[in-house]
XYZ file of C-alpha atoms in Angstrom:
735
model
C 65.176 191.073 103.427
C 63.593 188.121 105.702
C 64.039 185.965 103.073
C 67.486 186.585 102.323
C 68.515 186.244 106.179
C 67.483 183.155 105.743
C 68.829 181.809 102.568
C 72.234 182.940 104.108
C 71.524 181.710 106.903
C 71.251 178.594 104.753
C 74.149 179.208 103.009
C 75.759 180.178 106.289
C 74.834 176.256 107.734
C 75.673 174.269 104.079
C 79.293 175.693 104.506
C 79.875 174.644 107.482
C 78.996 171.337 107.222
C 81.552 171.643 103.780
C 84.045 172.826 106.592
C 83.790 170.279 108.266
C 84.275 167.371 105.635
C 86.964 169.089 104.400
C 88.242 169.485 108.055
C 87.736 165.628 108.406
C 89.901 165.271 105.248
C 92.987 167.119 106.496
C 92.555 165.754 109.781
C 92.881 162.037 108.823
C 95.746 163.028 105.824
C 97.628 160.650 107.330
C 95.476 158.075 108.387
C 95.815 154.468 106.749
C 93.620 153.846 103.991
C 91.681 156.251 104.810
C 88.932 157.418 101.833
C 88.004 161.570 101.487
C 85.015 163.064 101.288
C 83.067 165.682 99.272
C 80.321 167.515 99.813
C 77.326 169.085 97.509
C 75.133 171.318 97.884
C 71.378 171.793 96.343
C 69.198 174.830 96.320
C 66.223 174.843 98.545
C 62.416 175.598 97.871
C 61.411 178.067 95.642
C 58.374 180.759 97.161
C 56.268 181.653 93.886
C 55.449 185.222 93.689
C 53.429 184.930 90.054
C 52.642 181.789 87.808
C 53.476 181.830 84.937
C 51.584 182.802 82.389
C 50.716 181.892 78.624
C 50.061 184.053 75.692
C 47.001 185.450 74.531
C 46.651 185.757 71.622
C 42.875 187.260 71.582
C 45.120 190.379 73.778
C 48.256 190.004 71.205
C 50.163 189.443 74.528
C 52.512 187.228 75.032
C 53.302 184.973 77.674
C 54.862 185.722 81.464
C 57.058 183.452 83.594
C 56.930 182.536 87.008
C 58.485 185.092 89.489
C 60.080 182.656 92.138
C 62.270 183.482 94.540
C 64.582 181.344 96.129
C 64.633 180.423 99.666
C 68.337 179.601 99.917
C 70.906 175.734 99.984
C 70.797 173.104 100.974
C 73.372 170.302 102.357
C 72.996 167.223 99.844
C 75.155 164.808 100.211
C 78.365 163.747 100.903
C 80.340 160.889 98.239
C 82.905 159.043 99.610
C 85.916 158.648 97.086
C 86.073 155.020 98.383
C 87.321 154.001 94.842
C 90.509 156.380 94.702
C 93.452 154.562 96.029
C 95.923 155.672 98.217
C 99.612 156.327 97.727
C 101.817 153.486 99.041
C 103.883 153.771 102.342
C 107.157 151.316 102.266
C 107.221 150.084 105.915
C 109.255 146.855 105.698
C 107.041 144.690 108.004
C 105.516 141.792 106.491
C 102.012 142.099 107.363
C 101.769 145.705 106.404
C 99.847 144.897 103.846
C 98.560 147.416 100.764
C 95.813 145.972 98.468
C 96.278 146.803 94.405
C 93.051 146.895 92.818
C 92.740 146.382 89.061
C 89.104 146.639 87.996
C 87.225 146.825 91.580
C 87.329 147.839 94.867
C 88.322 145.494 97.600
C 88.147 144.961 101.308
C 90.047 143.179 104.005
C 87.227 141.265 105.844
C 87.431 141.912 109.417
C 85.320 140.727 112.579
C 85.207 143.209 115.729
C 83.593 140.097 117.756
C 79.755 140.159 116.914
C 79.935 140.982 112.962
C 81.976 140.851 110.202
C 82.987 144.524 108.905
C 85.091 145.718 106.605
C 88.491 147.815 105.590
C 91.115 149.096 103.371
C 93.771 149.825 106.173
C 96.127 146.819 106.042
C 98.154 147.202 108.897
C 98.011 143.904 111.086
C 99.737 142.315 113.415
C 99.945 138.378 115.069
C 98.178 138.145 118.592
C 99.082 136.627 121.527
C 96.700 134.056 120.993
C 98.132 133.629 117.077
C 95.206 135.289 115.325
C 95.744 137.938 112.749
C 94.673 140.867 113.905
C 94.335 144.959 112.761
C 96.412 146.783 114.858
C 94.522 149.687 115.741
C 91.510 147.620 116.647
C 92.343 144.185 117.323
C 89.469 143.389 115.475
C 90.741 139.404 113.245
C 91.210 139.578 109.983
C 89.183 136.813 107.908
C 90.342 134.205 105.552
C 90.140 130.349 104.490
C 91.447 128.010 106.357
C 93.852 125.115 105.107
C 92.865 121.489 104.908
C 94.229 118.177 106.115
C 96.032 117.604 102.897
C 97.759 121.626 103.117
C 95.015 122.933 100.600
C 92.944 126.619 100.551
C 89.180 125.232 101.778
C 87.521 128.141 100.085
C 84.091 128.144 102.309
C 82.862 130.992 105.034
C 85.524 132.998 105.768
C 86.701 132.471 109.601
C 89.683 134.279 112.192
C 93.017 133.367 110.483
C 94.936 131.772 113.652
C 98.158 131.549 111.889
C 100.177 130.934 114.645
C 99.403 127.701 116.195
C 101.054 124.824 118.378
C 100.651 122.742 115.617
C 102.726 125.040 113.018
C 105.131 126.027 114.949
C 107.240 122.651 113.813
C 107.566 121.183 110.718
C 107.459 117.364 109.874
C 110.896 115.838 109.370
C 111.475 113.757 106.121
C 113.551 111.155 105.891
C 116.186 111.180 103.006
C 115.454 109.311 99.538
C 118.208 111.079 96.940
C 121.414 111.867 97.669
C 124.644 112.830 94.760
C 128.107 112.502 94.626
C 129.468 114.812 92.491
C 133.174 116.729 91.579
C 136.297 115.306 90.179
C 137.978 112.674 91.188
C 142.481 113.003 90.365
C 144.397 109.949 89.604
C 147.758 112.005 91.103
C 145.852 112.957 94.671
C 147.420 111.580 97.440
C 144.968 110.508 99.244
C 143.187 108.365 96.642
C 146.047 106.358 96.264
C 146.548 105.673 99.900
C 145.528 102.825 102.103
C 142.544 104.937 103.847
C 141.719 106.512 100.317
C 139.943 109.491 99.973
C 137.458 110.528 102.602
C 133.447 111.462 101.959
C 130.778 112.104 104.351
C 126.649 111.652 103.029
C 124.215 113.081 105.605
C 120.688 111.880 105.826
C 118.067 111.882 107.824
C 115.588 109.391 109.169
C 111.558 108.889 109.274
C 111.864 111.401 112.531
C 114.739 113.912 111.453
C 117.450 112.752 113.459
C 120.889 112.855 111.507
C 123.091 110.683 110.335
C 126.517 110.619 108.548
C 127.831 107.843 105.926
C 131.226 107.972 105.839
C 132.938 106.984 102.111
C 136.098 106.270 100.940
C 137.404 106.810 97.275
C 140.337 104.963 95.805
C 142.257 104.191 93.061
C 142.206 100.842 91.074
C 145.662 99.165 89.355
C 143.835 100.388 85.735
C 143.521 103.998 84.975
C 139.604 105.049 84.708
C 138.959 102.863 87.421
C 138.119 103.342 90.837
C 136.235 101.674 93.941
C 134.061 103.554 96.285
C 133.504 101.755 99.780
C 131.197 102.689 102.937
C 133.492 102.677 106.215
C 130.981 103.387 108.880
C 127.600 104.862 109.516
C 127.516 107.219 112.429
C 124.836 108.755 114.253
C 124.154 112.477 115.337
C 126.704 111.355 118.758
C 129.420 110.340 116.290
C 128.820 106.754 117.629
C 128.823 103.951 114.747
C 125.406 101.822 113.826
C 127.524 98.831 113.782
C 128.117 99.129 117.369
C 124.280 97.518 117.983
C 124.719 94.375 120.195
C 120.854 93.148 118.714
C 122.251 92.189 115.502
C 125.101 91.436 113.043
C 125.438 94.202 111.151
C 127.609 93.954 107.768
C 129.368 96.915 105.558
C 128.027 94.768 102.301
C 124.396 94.353 103.866
C 124.417 98.511 103.288
C 126.662 99.215 100.431
C 128.164 96.477 98.415
C 127.772 94.220 95.698
C 128.796 89.710 95.894
C 128.348 90.283 92.098
C 131.489 92.485 92.162
C 134.034 91.644 94.641
C 136.983 94.417 93.535
C 136.525 96.338 97.314
C 139.670 98.010 97.993
C 140.149 96.656 101.689
C 140.068 100.762 102.412
C 142.586 100.858 106.150
C 139.677 101.560 108.810
C 142.045 100.777 111.861
C 141.816 104.063 113.124
C 138.066 103.441 114.037
C 138.303 101.178 116.339
C 140.519 101.067 119.874
C 141.404 98.567 121.837
C 139.980 97.508 124.679
C 142.192 97.613 128.022
C 144.216 94.509 128.425
C 142.870 92.690 125.083
C 146.368 92.930 123.027
C 147.160 89.279 124.771
C 143.648 88.016 123.581
C 144.088 89.127 120.083
C 147.330 87.329 119.304
C 146.103 83.926 121.139
C 142.822 84.645 118.887
C 144.788 85.252 115.980
C 147.713 82.786 116.076
C 146.264 80.538 118.622
C 148.436 79.114 122.118
C 151.522 78.387 120.452
C 153.241 79.957 117.618
C 156.977 78.762 116.531
C 159.160 81.694 114.501
C 160.983 80.351 111.703
C 160.015 77.738 108.412
C 156.055 77.539 108.800
C 155.787 74.349 107.538
C 156.814 73.807 111.096
C 154.137 75.801 112.412
C 152.006 74.071 114.826
C 148.776 74.854 116.581
C 147.155 73.314 119.401
C 143.820 75.182 119.225
C 144.033 75.925 115.741
C 145.466 73.049 113.598
C 144.724 74.530 110.297
C 146.137 78.445 109.629
C 146.037 80.601 106.463
C 148.794 83.104 105.802
C 147.599 85.881 103.646
C 151.057 87.441 101.535
C 150.111 90.497 98.967
C 150.866 89.470 95.335
C 153.694 92.138 94.743
C 155.591 91.572 97.570
C 155.747 87.394 96.632
C 157.195 89.022 93.197
C 159.729 90.947 95.049
C 160.991 88.047 97.027
C 160.272 84.826 94.990
C 160.638 86.721 91.337
C 157.619 85.658 90.693
C 154.498 87.535 87.931
C 151.420 87.196 89.822
C 149.401 90.204 88.757
C 148.841 93.219 90.865
C 145.893 93.176 93.552
C 146.516 89.463 93.827
C 146.866 87.959 97.293
C 148.388 84.332 97.932
C 146.948 82.032 100.500
C 149.081 79.869 101.823
C 147.106 77.064 104.194
C 149.263 74.982 106.661
C 147.653 71.510 108.361
C 149.750 70.701 111.823
C 151.532 68.143 111.427
C 151.613 68.184 108.068
C 154.302 69.950 105.930
C 152.480 70.115 102.316
C 151.370 73.162 102.243
C 147.840 74.622 99.827
C 148.882 77.413 97.682
C 145.745 79.879 96.660
C 146.175 82.543 94.090
C 143.326 84.937 94.226
C 143.585 87.649 91.911
C 140.648 90.168 93.296
C 141.847 92.980 90.573
C 140.278 92.027 87.140
C 138.568 88.735 88.444
C 140.834 86.824 86.333
C 142.604 83.353 87.775
C 142.549 80.892 91.186
C 144.544 78.710 91.030
C 144.557 75.888 93.682
C 147.854 73.829 93.815
C 149.678 72.140 96.456
C 153.638 70.224 96.376
C 152.235 67.307 94.738
C 151.246 69.411 91.538
C 153.957 71.728 91.361
C 156.448 68.478 90.981
C 154.434 66.818 88.664
C 154.848 69.734 86.761
C 151.154 71.586 86.843
C 149.577 68.947 84.791
C 146.614 68.026 87.713
C 145.758 71.981 88.194
C 142.344 72.982 87.449
C 141.504 76.895 87.671
C 138.051 79.019 88.278
C 137.404 82.568 88.873
C 137.133 84.464 92.126
C 133.379 84.907 91.743
C 133.159 80.844 91.318
C 135.178 80.634 94.342
C 133.297 82.718 96.440
C 129.648 81.091 95.235
C 129.973 77.542 95.259
C 132.379 75.719 97.750
C 130.524 74.332 100.640
C 127.219 75.909 100.545
C 125.191 74.113 104.019
C 126.216 71.402 105.845
C 125.341 67.743 103.415
C 124.498 70.198 100.416
C 127.629 70.891 98.117
C 127.921 72.218 94.332
C 129.357 68.756 93.063
C 126.437 66.621 94.687
C 123.798 68.901 92.494
C 125.521 69.010 89.649
C 126.361 65.531 89.541
C 122.457 64.553 89.173
C 122.480 66.999 86.309
C 122.591 66.105 82.560
C 126.263 67.980 82.342
C 129.449 67.190 81.719
C 133.100 68.693 82.072
C 133.289 71.917 79.622
C 129.164 72.384 79.214
C 127.789 75.557 79.507
C 124.707 75.843 82.099
C 121.306 77.074 80.535
C 119.326 79.816 82.639
C 117.181 76.536 84.165
C 119.893 74.502 85.301
C 121.134 77.557 87.320
C 117.680 78.126 88.571
C 117.897 74.309 89.322
C 121.346 75.257 91.323
C 120.160 78.571 92.944
C 116.847 76.497 94.303
C 118.711 73.290 95.543
C 121.742 75.678 97.180
C 119.514 77.753 98.602
C 121.570 80.716 97.029
C 118.226 82.648 96.288
C 117.190 82.279 100.000
C 119.052 84.363 102.629
C 117.829 82.861 105.620
C 118.669 78.773 104.153
C 122.350 80.137 102.577
C 125.793 78.364 104.368
C 128.626 80.573 103.449
C 127.109 82.971 101.107
C 123.763 84.168 100.417
C 124.621 84.832 96.614
C 122.704 83.208 93.579
C 124.385 82.541 90.607
C 123.468 85.387 87.970
C 121.673 84.046 85.217
C 123.053 86.782 82.847
C 126.442 85.283 82.792
C 128.292 82.396 81.646
C 128.870 79.158 83.821
C 131.084 76.629 82.219
C 131.364 72.864 84.448
C 135.111 71.579 85.344
C 136.374 69.749 87.730
C 138.984 69.612 90.520
C 142.072 67.788 91.237
C 140.168 65.402 92.963
C 137.400 65.403 90.523
C 134.177 67.077 92.060
C 132.230 69.504 90.130
C 132.995 73.237 90.488
C 132.278 76.005 88.421
C 134.055 78.651 85.824
C 132.129 82.042 85.768
C 132.446 84.479 82.513
C 132.405 84.315 79.053
C 133.114 80.751 76.937
C 136.717 81.335 74.887
C 137.423 81.629 71.137
C 138.537 78.413 70.687
C 140.835 77.409 67.725
C 140.079 74.779 65.248
C 140.533 71.572 66.968
C 140.806 72.618 70.309
C 138.308 72.294 73.096
C 137.550 73.681 76.503
C 139.309 70.881 78.144
C 142.222 71.993 76.501
C 141.784 75.707 77.049
C 140.916 74.182 80.803
C 144.288 71.983 81.405
C 146.703 74.219 79.386
C 145.777 77.685 80.901
C 148.344 77.787 84.670
C 151.396 77.092 81.931
C 150.664 79.838 79.817
C 149.448 82.253 82.854
C 150.291 83.504 86.272
C 152.113 80.471 87.489
C 155.010 81.016 84.904
C 157.943 81.928 87.596
C 157.079 80.052 91.058
C 158.914 76.845 89.737
C 162.185 78.564 89.931
C 165.671 78.685 91.073
C 163.618 80.183 95.121
C 162.336 77.084 95.384
C 158.840 79.008 96.522
C 156.316 77.811 97.899
C 158.355 75.505 99.730
C 160.909 77.096 101.626
C 159.423 79.919 103.436
C 162.301 80.661 105.674
C 163.068 84.487 104.591
C 162.146 86.711 107.765
C 161.778 89.513 106.030
C 159.036 87.852 103.656
C 157.189 86.372 106.522
C 156.809 89.747 108.352
C 154.623 90.842 105.265
C 152.343 87.792 105.443
C 149.055 87.877 107.963
C 146.726 85.937 108.896
C 142.907 86.963 109.426
C 139.987 86.907 111.565
C 136.685 88.583 110.644
C 134.857 91.584 112.778
C 131.676 88.799 113.792
C 134.339 86.687 115.279
C 136.383 89.733 117.062
C 133.249 91.402 118.160
C 132.415 87.642 120.068
C 135.254 88.172 121.927
C 134.884 92.019 122.658
C 138.521 92.749 121.923
C 137.890 96.373 120.994
C 135.764 98.804 122.903
C 132.729 99.100 120.359
C 131.143 96.295 118.069
C 132.194 96.640 114.271
C 130.637 95.921 111.146
C 130.324 91.909 111.657
C 132.245 91.563 107.550
C 135.653 93.882 107.883
C 138.360 91.860 108.015
C 141.532 92.469 110.655
C 145.202 91.225 109.172
C 147.540 90.410 111.954
C 151.288 90.503 111.895
C 152.392 86.727 110.767
C 155.714 87.322 113.046
C 153.200 87.966 116.027
C 154.813 91.315 116.330
C 151.315 92.548 117.390
C 150.771 95.257 115.104
C 147.475 94.608 113.347
C 145.441 96.407 110.029
C 141.263 96.457 110.469
C 140.175 97.097 106.580
C 136.766 96.566 104.531
C 135.933 93.400 102.965
C 137.049 92.368 99.322
C 133.868 92.779 98.593
C 132.770 95.526 99.904
C 131.921 98.472 97.392
C 131.756 99.196 94.137
C 134.202 99.453 91.030
C 133.704 102.860 89.259
C 135.020 102.987 85.472
C 135.234 106.585 84.126
C 136.253 107.616 79.841
C 139.569 108.095 79.583
C 138.556 110.142 76.703
C 136.703 112.511 78.953
C 136.680 111.885 82.288
C 132.837 110.966 82.311
C 131.360 107.809 84.325
C 130.828 104.813 82.598
C 129.089 102.700 85.086
C 129.522 102.411 88.978
C 129.210 98.838 89.568
C 127.970 97.177 86.346
C 127.685 98.794 83.122
C 124.355 100.529 82.506
C 124.561 102.000 85.836
C 125.682 105.434 87.095
C 123.508 105.046 90.615
C 123.671 102.902 93.581
C 121.843 102.110 96.542
C 122.795 102.844 100.027
C 120.137 99.996 101.841
C 119.244 101.747 104.720
C 115.931 100.303 104.147
C 117.206 97.208 105.073
C 118.735 98.117 108.839
C 115.893 97.419 111.056
C 112.933 94.905 109.200
C 110.040 95.988 111.973
C 108.885 99.386 112.067
C 112.433 100.762 109.649
C 113.122 103.749 110.665
C 115.227 104.407 107.441
C 114.639 104.271 103.666
C 117.442 103.169 100.598
C 118.702 106.261 99.295
C 119.406 106.145 95.870
C 123.050 107.563 95.374
C 123.522 109.565 91.987
C 127.385 109.179 90.476
C 126.808 110.225 87.014
C 128.291 114.162 87.364
C 131.173 112.536 88.880
C 134.454 112.869 86.785
C 138.067 111.983 86.360
C 140.218 114.913 85.561
C 143.313 116.384 86.205
C 142.861 118.864 89.137
C 146.253 120.131 90.044
C 146.314 116.403 92.276
C 143.519 118.281 94.029
C 139.662 116.218 94.400
C 136.508 118.265 94.381
C 134.593 115.261 94.937
C 131.308 115.487 98.086
C 128.675 113.976 98.628
C 125.095 115.557 99.508
C 122.181 114.705 100.467
C 118.825 115.410 98.090
C 119.895 114.881 93.953
C 120.689 117.034 91.347
C 117.565 119.006 91.282
C 117.218 119.077 95.219
C 114.884 116.698 95.428
C 114.632 113.990 98.488
C 117.482 115.494 100.767
C 115.599 114.867 104.098
C 115.019 116.865 106.861
C 115.126 117.450 110.363
C 112.545 118.938 112.684
C 111.958 122.473 111.287
C 110.695 125.180 113.779
C 109.318 128.186 112.511
C 111.276 131.298 111.570
C 108.779 133.229 110.228
C 105.277 134.302 108.150
C 105.370 135.776 104.826
C 101.873 136.563 102.628
C 102.183 136.304 98.554
C 100.136 138.563 96.840
C 97.014 136.202 96.468
C 96.846 136.480 100.016
C 98.198 132.797 101.154
C 100.113 132.844 104.410
C 103.342 130.810 104.614
C 105.178 129.681 107.663
C 108.804 129.289 106.696
C 111.252 126.774 108.156
C 114.153 126.092 109.566
C 114.611 123.026 107.777
C 113.920 124.101 104.733
C 110.067 123.549 104.545
C 107.674 126.559 103.328
C 104.037 125.108 104.732
C 100.328 126.905 103.589
C 98.627 128.392 106.835
C 95.769 130.316 105.513
C 94.581 132.970 103.090
C 93.558 136.119 103.392
C 89.975 136.565 101.676
C 89.265 140.044 100.534
C 84.921 141.280 99.846
C 83.691 142.860 96.753
C 80.511 145.130 96.533
C 78.434 146.058 93.828
C 77.959 150.073 94.859
C 81.664 150.399 97.453
C 80.816 154.085 97.779
C 77.281 153.012 99.598
C 79.319 151.469 102.509
C 78.915 152.998 105.530
C 81.725 154.134 107.215
C 81.098 153.520 111.040
C 85.318 154.705 112.549
C 87.835 152.880 113.092
C 88.443 152.793 109.425
C 85.619 150.227 108.671
C 82.704 150.342 107.047
C 79.580 148.061 107.085
C 77.063 146.974 104.653
C 73.871 149.229 103.663
C 70.578 148.366 101.289
C 72.365 150.765 99.020
C 76.238 148.825 99.182
C 75.107 145.216 98.549
C 75.478 142.228 100.512
C 78.321 139.824 101.882
C 77.331 136.816 100.841
C 80.085 135.555 103.794
C 82.703 133.475 101.648
C 84.288 136.748 99.793
C 86.607 136.288 96.531
C 90.552 135.802 95.833
C 92.320 138.982 95.530
C 93.332 138.331 92.470
C 90.341 137.024 91.029
C 90.474 139.966 88.578
C 94.038 140.604 88.536
C 94.542 142.297 91.499
C 96.952 141.716 94.385
C 98.466 141.823 97.933
C 101.667 143.549 98.671
C 103.614 143.298 101.738
C 105.822 146.143 103.400
C 103.308 148.567 102.609
C 100.282 150.635 103.460
C 98.059 152.266 101.506
C 98.199 155.781 102.177
C 94.877 158.317 102.778
C 93.854 159.632 99.597
C 93.597 162.955 100.480
C 94.632 165.784 97.951
C 96.014 168.605 100.216
C 96.043 171.037 97.150
C 92.410 169.893 96.172
C 91.073 170.164 100.058
C 92.997 173.878 100.306
C 91.221 175.355 97.001
C 87.709 173.782 98.469
C 88.711 175.470 101.867
C 89.285 178.823 100.000
C 86.206 178.498 98.072
C 84.098 177.612 100.877
C 85.604 180.371 103.237
C 84.269 182.529 100.236
C 80.809 180.972 100.315
C 80.693 181.417 103.750
C 81.864 185.305 103.555
C 79.757 186.123 101.532
C 77.029 184.658 102.496
C 77.520 187.024 105.872
C 77.905 189.931 104.428
C 74.067 189.099 102.641
C 73.189 188.747 106.167
C 75.316 192.044 107.158
C 73.653 194.065 104.242
C 70.247 192.956 105.010
C 70.539 193.880 108.409
C 71.904 197.044 107.190
C 68.630 197.715 105.192
C 66.348 196.670 108.183
C 68.351 199.407 110.270
C 67.262 202.154 108.184
C 63.838 200.547 107.768
C 63.493 201.105 111.243
C 64.797 204.258 111.215
C 61.842 205.748 108.994
C 60.315 205.883 112.073
C 62.155 208.113 113.866
């Protein structure tokens, strides 16, 4: 009986232990990352009453088994279901992280202040010091840091300090690329206006300060032709960068080409305000101290003995029945005391003819007239105080009608310093070796240049014949009619159409406007002295855009082969420039009918959103990807890698020792941790964000185990009570 009592006591103890484990499992049914345990029993030692005996052939008896009585059950082990994952609980918290294992069991590495321990509970948060920590214990999460180049440095794990003073902001970037896309409609009112269709380009310098480049697009005189001009560049406060007294800045320095003198002279008058009391100063500057209305040939000026008045070709055509090309301008130059004005016809639309003649030329029927195109007019002239084109050509073995070779073009550029901006006089633009230049002479016998392709000559015809006869066959026809132009300019209405000009540089010196303006803009002042004026972009500013008249796609901007142009911000400040050049891609711009509406617009960054430039970025959030990499996101669009969560794997994960607080530590039977860890996705596993791993306790299984444990405990107690009753009967025998 005593053996039965003690065996049942052992059974009671073992089942009680099992109930303890079941109770612990059930109590942790909602513990994040909890791994359930199960109990196994083993038999205790057996008492052998008789030993076994073998068979005896002589006696003819068989063998007898041993007679053994067991002494009860023993609590053998607890096994943790550590490789069984729990279900996912969606939380939406960015730092609730769930390990989704594929081929092995992984653990987060956390540090309790003295050693690294391991957990499956991924409920993390960022503490006040910027460290990623366990919510329940404050243990710091361990991982790998980034190096100076922003790459993960896989080495001994260290606390992930993901919010520092350094990574609270993201460095700015300057803009390097831009794009102009959309539709230009020929019938849009703005593209046909004096001020043009406006487009803004926002860009950033290397410190993240924003600027706005203001552009204007205007329709040309022919189908498919437009011009795009830079109008202004403003900082974030709306102040123009051209209002800089330390140096003279020109629109053409930033956007334009002297080889493409087809600027549309966009009206930018509204950009500038006249300083108080300066209207009289402007009038004196433009017209001198004395200005007499009436016949301009009687004009006299004490301060300015020579004055040039400009008229638009369409006004000349209207008043004098002339036939000048659309877009051309006429300059009439008067010299004090000289009633023989010089008239120049400048065609700025298609770079055809520039004619110079005076009264004597017209009287002689035009026999002495010479011609050259607008590019040539810009590039020859008086280049320096001592050297002229005539003198340079005079020393060369060329004559009238010869075409310059590339070597001769290079010599002219060198002699006149045309390729050296520091030495150039009126214009620093070099002759283009890819173009043709024909030698001609002016009325005074000085050598000049005709730029452009060599004309086709008829049999027996010489280039001299073409040069001598072109005016009689061209735009000058109709100028010698009954109107007597240009000998009698007395029509008041016509005079009101004329204007005199000054450059922005001249105006800046006088301080007439409240802010400085680009040095190459032009102020056009009414000849009649009414005080009205207009400020326009320079003639050579901007670029010509040519569209296909078949499908509306862009053919080129500036010159054949180009579908992009550069905003030359890299030249803004030679000493430590905070800008770089910005390439503007026009390749997707189209010229189509769009209900008289234009959608053309400029944006920073290319078509792939590269090179946009960025301001200084403030951190707006933290994210963790499937590989455990932690990124900071910033309000300037940047995304920076801040670190990576490392995980640990063991040869026998079930051999880990549970130390409470959802943590485990290594044992001799689990395998060791090398201090570095592995990447979670090394075997295809991943980390899910916004989720937690729930307890893997199966309540159905636990309740079943609890029932069987209760039955076992109950049965053992019945054995004790029965044994007690038998012993009681035995004691009662003595009575």
